[in-house]
Coordinates of C-alpha atoms in Angstrom, one line a residue:
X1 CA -29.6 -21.1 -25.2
X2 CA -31.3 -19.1 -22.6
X3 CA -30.8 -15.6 -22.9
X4 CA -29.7 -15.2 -19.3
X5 CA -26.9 -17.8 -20.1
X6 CA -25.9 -15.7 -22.9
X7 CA -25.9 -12.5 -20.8
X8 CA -23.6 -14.4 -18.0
X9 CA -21.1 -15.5 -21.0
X10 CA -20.7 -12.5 -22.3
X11 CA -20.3 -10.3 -18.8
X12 CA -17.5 -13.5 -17.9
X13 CA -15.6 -12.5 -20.8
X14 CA -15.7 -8.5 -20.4
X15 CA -12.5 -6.8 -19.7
X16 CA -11.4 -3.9 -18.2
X17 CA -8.0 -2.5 -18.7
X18 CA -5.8 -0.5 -17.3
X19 CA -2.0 0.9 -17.9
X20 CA 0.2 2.1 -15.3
X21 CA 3.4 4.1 -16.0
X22 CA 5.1 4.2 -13.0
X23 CA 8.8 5.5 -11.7
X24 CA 10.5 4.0 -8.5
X25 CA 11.4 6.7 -6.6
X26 CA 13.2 4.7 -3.9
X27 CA 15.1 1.3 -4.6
X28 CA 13.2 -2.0 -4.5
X29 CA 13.9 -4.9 -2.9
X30 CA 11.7 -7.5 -4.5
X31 CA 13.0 -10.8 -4.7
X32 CA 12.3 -14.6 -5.8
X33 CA 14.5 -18.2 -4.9
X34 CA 17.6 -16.1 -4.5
X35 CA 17.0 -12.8 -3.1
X36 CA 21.1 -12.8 -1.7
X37 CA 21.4 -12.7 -5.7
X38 CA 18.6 -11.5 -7.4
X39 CA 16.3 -8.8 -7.2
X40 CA 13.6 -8.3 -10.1
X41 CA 9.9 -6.7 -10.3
X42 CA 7.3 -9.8 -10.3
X43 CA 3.6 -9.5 -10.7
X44 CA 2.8 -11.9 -8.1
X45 CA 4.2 -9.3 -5.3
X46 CA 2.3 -6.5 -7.3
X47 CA -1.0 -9.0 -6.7
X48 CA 0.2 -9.4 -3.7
X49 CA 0.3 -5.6 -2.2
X50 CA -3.0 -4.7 -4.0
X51 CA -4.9 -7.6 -2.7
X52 CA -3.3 -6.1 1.0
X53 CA -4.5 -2.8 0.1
X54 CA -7.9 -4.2 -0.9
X55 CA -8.7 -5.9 2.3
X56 CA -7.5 -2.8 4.3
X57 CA -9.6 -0.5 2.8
X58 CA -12.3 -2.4 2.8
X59 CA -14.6 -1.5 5.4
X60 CA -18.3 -2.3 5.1
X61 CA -17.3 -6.3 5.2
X62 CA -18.2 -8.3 7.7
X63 CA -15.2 -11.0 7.4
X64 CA -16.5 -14.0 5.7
X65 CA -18.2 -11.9 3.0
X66 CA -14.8 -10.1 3.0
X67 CA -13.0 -13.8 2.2
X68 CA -15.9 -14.4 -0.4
X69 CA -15.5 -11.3 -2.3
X70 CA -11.5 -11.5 -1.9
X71 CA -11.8 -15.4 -3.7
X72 CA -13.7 -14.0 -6.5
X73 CA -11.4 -11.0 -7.3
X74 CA -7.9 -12.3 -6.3
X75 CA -8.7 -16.3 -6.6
X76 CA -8.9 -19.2 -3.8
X77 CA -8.8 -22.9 -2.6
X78 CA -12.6 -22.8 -2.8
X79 CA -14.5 -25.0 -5.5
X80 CA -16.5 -21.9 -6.3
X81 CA -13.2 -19.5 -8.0
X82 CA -11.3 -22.7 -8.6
X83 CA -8.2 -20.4 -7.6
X84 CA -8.4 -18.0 -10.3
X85 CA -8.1 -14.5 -10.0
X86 CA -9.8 -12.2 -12.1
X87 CA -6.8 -9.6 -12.3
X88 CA -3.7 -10.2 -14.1
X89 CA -1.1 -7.9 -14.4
X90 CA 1.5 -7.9 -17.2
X91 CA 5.0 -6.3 -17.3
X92 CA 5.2 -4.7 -20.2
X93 CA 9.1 -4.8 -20.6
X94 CA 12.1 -6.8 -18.7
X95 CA 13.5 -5.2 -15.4
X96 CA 16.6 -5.7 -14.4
X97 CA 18.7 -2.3 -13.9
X98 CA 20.1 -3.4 -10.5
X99 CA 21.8 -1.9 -7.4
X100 CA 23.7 -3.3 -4.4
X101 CA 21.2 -1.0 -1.7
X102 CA 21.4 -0.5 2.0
X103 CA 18.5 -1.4 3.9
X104 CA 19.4 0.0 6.9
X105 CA 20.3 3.3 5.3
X106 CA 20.8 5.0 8.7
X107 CA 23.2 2.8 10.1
X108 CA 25.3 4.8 7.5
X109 CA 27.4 2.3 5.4
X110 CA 27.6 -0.4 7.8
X111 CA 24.2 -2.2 7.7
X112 CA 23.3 -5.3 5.0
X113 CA 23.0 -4.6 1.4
X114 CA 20.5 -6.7 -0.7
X115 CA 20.2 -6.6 -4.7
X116 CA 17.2 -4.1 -5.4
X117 CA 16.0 -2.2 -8.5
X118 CA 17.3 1.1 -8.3
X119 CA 15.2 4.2 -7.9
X120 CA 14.4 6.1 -11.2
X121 CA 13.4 2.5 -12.7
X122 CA 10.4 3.4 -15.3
X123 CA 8.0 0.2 -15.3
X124 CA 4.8 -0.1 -17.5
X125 CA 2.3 -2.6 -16.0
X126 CA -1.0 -3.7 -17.7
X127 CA -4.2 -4.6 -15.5
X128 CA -6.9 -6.2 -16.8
X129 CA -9.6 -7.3 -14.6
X130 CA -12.0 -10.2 -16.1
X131 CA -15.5 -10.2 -14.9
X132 CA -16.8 -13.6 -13.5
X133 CA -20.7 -14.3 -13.2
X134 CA -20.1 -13.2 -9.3
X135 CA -19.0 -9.6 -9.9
X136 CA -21.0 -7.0 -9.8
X137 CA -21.0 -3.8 -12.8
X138 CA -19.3 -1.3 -10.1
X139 CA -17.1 -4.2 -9.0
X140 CA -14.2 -3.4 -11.5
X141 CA -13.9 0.6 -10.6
X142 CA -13.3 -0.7 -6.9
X143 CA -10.6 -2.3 -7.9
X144 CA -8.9 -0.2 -10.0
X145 CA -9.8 2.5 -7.2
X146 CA -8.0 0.1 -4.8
X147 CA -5.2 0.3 -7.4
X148 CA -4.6 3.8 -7.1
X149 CA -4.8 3.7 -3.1
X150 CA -2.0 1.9 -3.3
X151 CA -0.1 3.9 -5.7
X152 CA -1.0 7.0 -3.1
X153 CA 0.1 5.2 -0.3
X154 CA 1.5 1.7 -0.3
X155 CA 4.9 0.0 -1.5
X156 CA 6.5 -3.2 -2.6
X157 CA 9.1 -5.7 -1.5
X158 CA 11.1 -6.0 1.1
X159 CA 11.6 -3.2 4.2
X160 CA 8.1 -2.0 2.4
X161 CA 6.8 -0.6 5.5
X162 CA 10.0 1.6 5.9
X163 CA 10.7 3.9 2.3
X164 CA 11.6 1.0 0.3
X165 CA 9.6 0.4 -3.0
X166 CA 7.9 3.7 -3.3
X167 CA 6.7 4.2 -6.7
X168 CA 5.2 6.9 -8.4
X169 CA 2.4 6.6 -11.1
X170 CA 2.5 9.3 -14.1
X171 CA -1.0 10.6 -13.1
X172 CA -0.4 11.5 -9.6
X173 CA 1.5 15.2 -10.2
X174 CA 0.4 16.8 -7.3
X175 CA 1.1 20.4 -6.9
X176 CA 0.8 21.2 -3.3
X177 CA 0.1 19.0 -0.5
X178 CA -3.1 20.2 0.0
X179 CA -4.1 18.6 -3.4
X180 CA -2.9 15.6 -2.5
X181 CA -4.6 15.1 -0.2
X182 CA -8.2 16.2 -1.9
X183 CA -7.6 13.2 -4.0
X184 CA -6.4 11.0 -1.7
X185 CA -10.1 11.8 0.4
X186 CA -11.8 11.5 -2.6
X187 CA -10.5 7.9 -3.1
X188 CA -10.8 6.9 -0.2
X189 CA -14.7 8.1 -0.3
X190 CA -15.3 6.6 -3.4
X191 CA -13.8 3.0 -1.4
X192 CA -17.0 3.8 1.1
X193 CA -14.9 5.0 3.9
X194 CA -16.1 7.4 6.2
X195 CA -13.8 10.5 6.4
X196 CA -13.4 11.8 9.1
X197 CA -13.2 16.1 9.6
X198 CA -9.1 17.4 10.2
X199 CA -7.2 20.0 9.7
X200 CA -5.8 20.7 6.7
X201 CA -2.9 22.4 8.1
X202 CA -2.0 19.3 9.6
X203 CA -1.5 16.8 7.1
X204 CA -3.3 13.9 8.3
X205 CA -6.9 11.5 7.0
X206 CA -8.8 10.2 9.6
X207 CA -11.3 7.9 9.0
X208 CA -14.3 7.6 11.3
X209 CA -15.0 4.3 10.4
X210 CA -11.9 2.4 12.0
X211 CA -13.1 2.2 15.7
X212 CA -15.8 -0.5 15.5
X213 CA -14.4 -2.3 12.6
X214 CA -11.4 -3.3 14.9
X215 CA -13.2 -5.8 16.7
X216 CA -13.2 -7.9 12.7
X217 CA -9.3 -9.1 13.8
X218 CA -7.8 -7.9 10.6
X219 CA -5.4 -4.7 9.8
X220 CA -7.7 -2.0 8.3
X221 CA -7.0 1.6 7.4
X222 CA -7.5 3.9 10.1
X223 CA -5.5 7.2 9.2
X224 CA -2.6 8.3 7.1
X225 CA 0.0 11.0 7.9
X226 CA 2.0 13.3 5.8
X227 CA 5.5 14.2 7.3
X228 CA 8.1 16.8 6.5
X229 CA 9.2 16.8 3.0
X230 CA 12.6 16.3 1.9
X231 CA 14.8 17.6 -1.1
X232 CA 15.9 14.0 -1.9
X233 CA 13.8 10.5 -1.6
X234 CA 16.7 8.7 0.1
X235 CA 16.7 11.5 2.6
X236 CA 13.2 10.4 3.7
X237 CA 14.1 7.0 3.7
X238 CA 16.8 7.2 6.2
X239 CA 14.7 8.8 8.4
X240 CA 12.4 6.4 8.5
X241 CA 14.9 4.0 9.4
X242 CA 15.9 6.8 11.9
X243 CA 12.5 6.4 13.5
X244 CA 12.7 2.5 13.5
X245 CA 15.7 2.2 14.9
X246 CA 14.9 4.5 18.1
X247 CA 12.0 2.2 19.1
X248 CA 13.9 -0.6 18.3
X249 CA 12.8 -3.5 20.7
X250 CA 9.2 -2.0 21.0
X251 CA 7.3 -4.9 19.7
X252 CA 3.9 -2.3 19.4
X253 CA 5.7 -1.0 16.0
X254 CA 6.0 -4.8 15.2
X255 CA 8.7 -7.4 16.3
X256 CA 10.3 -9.6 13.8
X257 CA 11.4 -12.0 16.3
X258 CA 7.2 -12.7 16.8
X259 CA 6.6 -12.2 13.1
X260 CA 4.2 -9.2 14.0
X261 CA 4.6 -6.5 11.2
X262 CA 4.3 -2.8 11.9
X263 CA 0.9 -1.0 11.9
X264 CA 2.3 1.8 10.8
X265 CA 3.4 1.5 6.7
X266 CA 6.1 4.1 5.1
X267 CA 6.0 5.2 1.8
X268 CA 8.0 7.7 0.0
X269 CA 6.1 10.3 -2.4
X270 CA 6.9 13.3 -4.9
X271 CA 4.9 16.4 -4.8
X272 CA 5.7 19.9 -5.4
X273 CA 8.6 18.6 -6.4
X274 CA 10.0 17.5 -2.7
X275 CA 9.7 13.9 -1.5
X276 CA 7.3 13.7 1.1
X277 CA 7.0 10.7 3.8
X278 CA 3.8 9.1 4.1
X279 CA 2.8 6.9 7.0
X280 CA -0.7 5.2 7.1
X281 CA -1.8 3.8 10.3
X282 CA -3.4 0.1 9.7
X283 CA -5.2 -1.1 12.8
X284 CA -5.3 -4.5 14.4
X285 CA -6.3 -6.0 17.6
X286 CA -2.3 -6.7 18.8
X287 CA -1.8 -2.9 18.5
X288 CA -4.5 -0.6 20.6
X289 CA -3.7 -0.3 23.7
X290 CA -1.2 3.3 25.3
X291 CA 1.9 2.0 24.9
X292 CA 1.1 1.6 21.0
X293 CA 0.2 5.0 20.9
X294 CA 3.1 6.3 22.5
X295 CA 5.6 4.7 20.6
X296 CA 3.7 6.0 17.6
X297 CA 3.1 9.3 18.3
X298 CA 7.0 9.4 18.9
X299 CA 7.5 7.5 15.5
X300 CA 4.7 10.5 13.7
X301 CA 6.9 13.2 14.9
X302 CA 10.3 12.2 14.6
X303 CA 8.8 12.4 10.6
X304 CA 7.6 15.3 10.9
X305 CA 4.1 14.8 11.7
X306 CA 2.7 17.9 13.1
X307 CA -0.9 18.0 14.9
X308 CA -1.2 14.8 16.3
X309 CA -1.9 15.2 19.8
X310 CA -5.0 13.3 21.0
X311 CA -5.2 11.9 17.9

């Protein structure tokens, strides 16, 4: 057998791994078939958010080598990655410690519940990322960098985009602010982002990169936001529901009636000990124009965003 053929069996069967201990700091609303019933952690939503968070940090991808390089890492209908993706997750234990949650916390008692996991839920997921013949060596580190951006800064399940789902993963005990977000610029570096310069006193990423890149019809990363911290993660929760529920009928934060979701996605993190909101702005084409930015530079303050005029 040619040694070349060799070489490509034995990089197709290489494995990274990776283990995340992670802690829901807010409840979670994933559900399958019954989610009136039901609510449980599945791997296919985890898949799900990081192959979102992929694409959206993805910036030096033209499109349709953006859906090639997607296929080979999270699978597809082409012939080529026969629908396999190289990453599987595994749960490493059963989750099912369940609460009856609000996810309109704001409307104080009065809005619909839905089963969710309930915040201080410690899960243990196991990535492994199998190398077919099309990846490249650095190929694996960009997605397990793309892993932690959405530990920093991304969610799961439903009301996502609004508190819900925030996890936290065991390695991220940041001090201060500040260090936060040195790592979180270091990341987003090491994803080939372009950085832009802010103040740190203000809390916010900008990434220079974002204007051009809008004209490739897809939601990309464009700027996150840290708001005021709070003593308790629910506290930060309701006020994003707060901030929803002002611009309520705006469909530039997103309109459910047109199936148009919100540019602007809402974690919930810990550091220093305080639980600090986290917005990242995800461009698209629907959502450029002044009457976006209005409504979101309301939405940024009404967090506690400081800094972000002219922005």
């Amino acid at each position: 057998m040619e040694e070349r053929i060799l070489q490509e069996l034995k990089n197709a069967s290489a494995v990274v791994t990776q283990t995340y201990n992670l802690k829901l700091l807010t409840p979670a609303a994933i559900h399958g078939a019954k989610p009136k019933e039901k609510a449980e952690f599945r791997v296919t939503s985890l898949r799900g958010v990081l192959r979102y968070w992929w694409r959206a940090s993805s910036a030096a991808l033209e499109l349709k080598n953006l859906k090639d390089q997607e296929s080979c890492y999270f699978g597809g209908i082409d012939r080529e990655s026969g629908g396999k993706s190289s990453i599987r997750f595994q749960l490493q234990q059963h989750v099912n410690s369940l609460v009856q949650s609000e996810l309109l916390p704001h409307r104080n008692g009065i809005g619909m519940k839905r089963p969710a996991l309930q915040p201080g839920l410690c899960i243990c997921i196991h990535m492994e990322s199998r190398k077919p013949f099309t990846m490249e060596e650095n190929d694996a580190s960009k997605l397990k960098n793309a892993m932690e951006l959405f530990l920093m800064v991304g969610s799961i399940g439903q009301r996502a985009r609004r508190g819900f789902g925030a996890m936290q993963w065991d390695q991220h005990q940041f001090k201060n602010v500040d260090e936060y977000m040195r790592r979180l610029k270091e990341l987003l570096r090491s994803l080939n982002r372009e950085v832009g310069i802010s103040s740190d006193a203000y809390n916010n990423v900008k990434l220079d990169d974002g204007t051009h890149l809008q004209l490739y019809g897809r939601p990309l990363l464009v700027a996150v936001w840290i708001g005021e911290g709070k003593e308790r993660a629910e506290d930060a929760t309701k006020k994003f529901g707060e901030a929803s529920h002002l611009r309520r009928g705006r469909p530039s934060l997103g309109a459910g009636n047109k199936r148009l979701a919100s540019p602007l996605w809402g974690t919930v993190r810990e550091i220093g000990g305080r639980y600090y909101p986290i917005i990242s702005e995800l461009h698209s084409n629907e959502f450029g124009n002044e009457s976006y930015k209005k409504d979101r530079d309301e939405f940024l303050t009404h967090m506690g965003v400081r800094g972000i005029a002219g922005n």
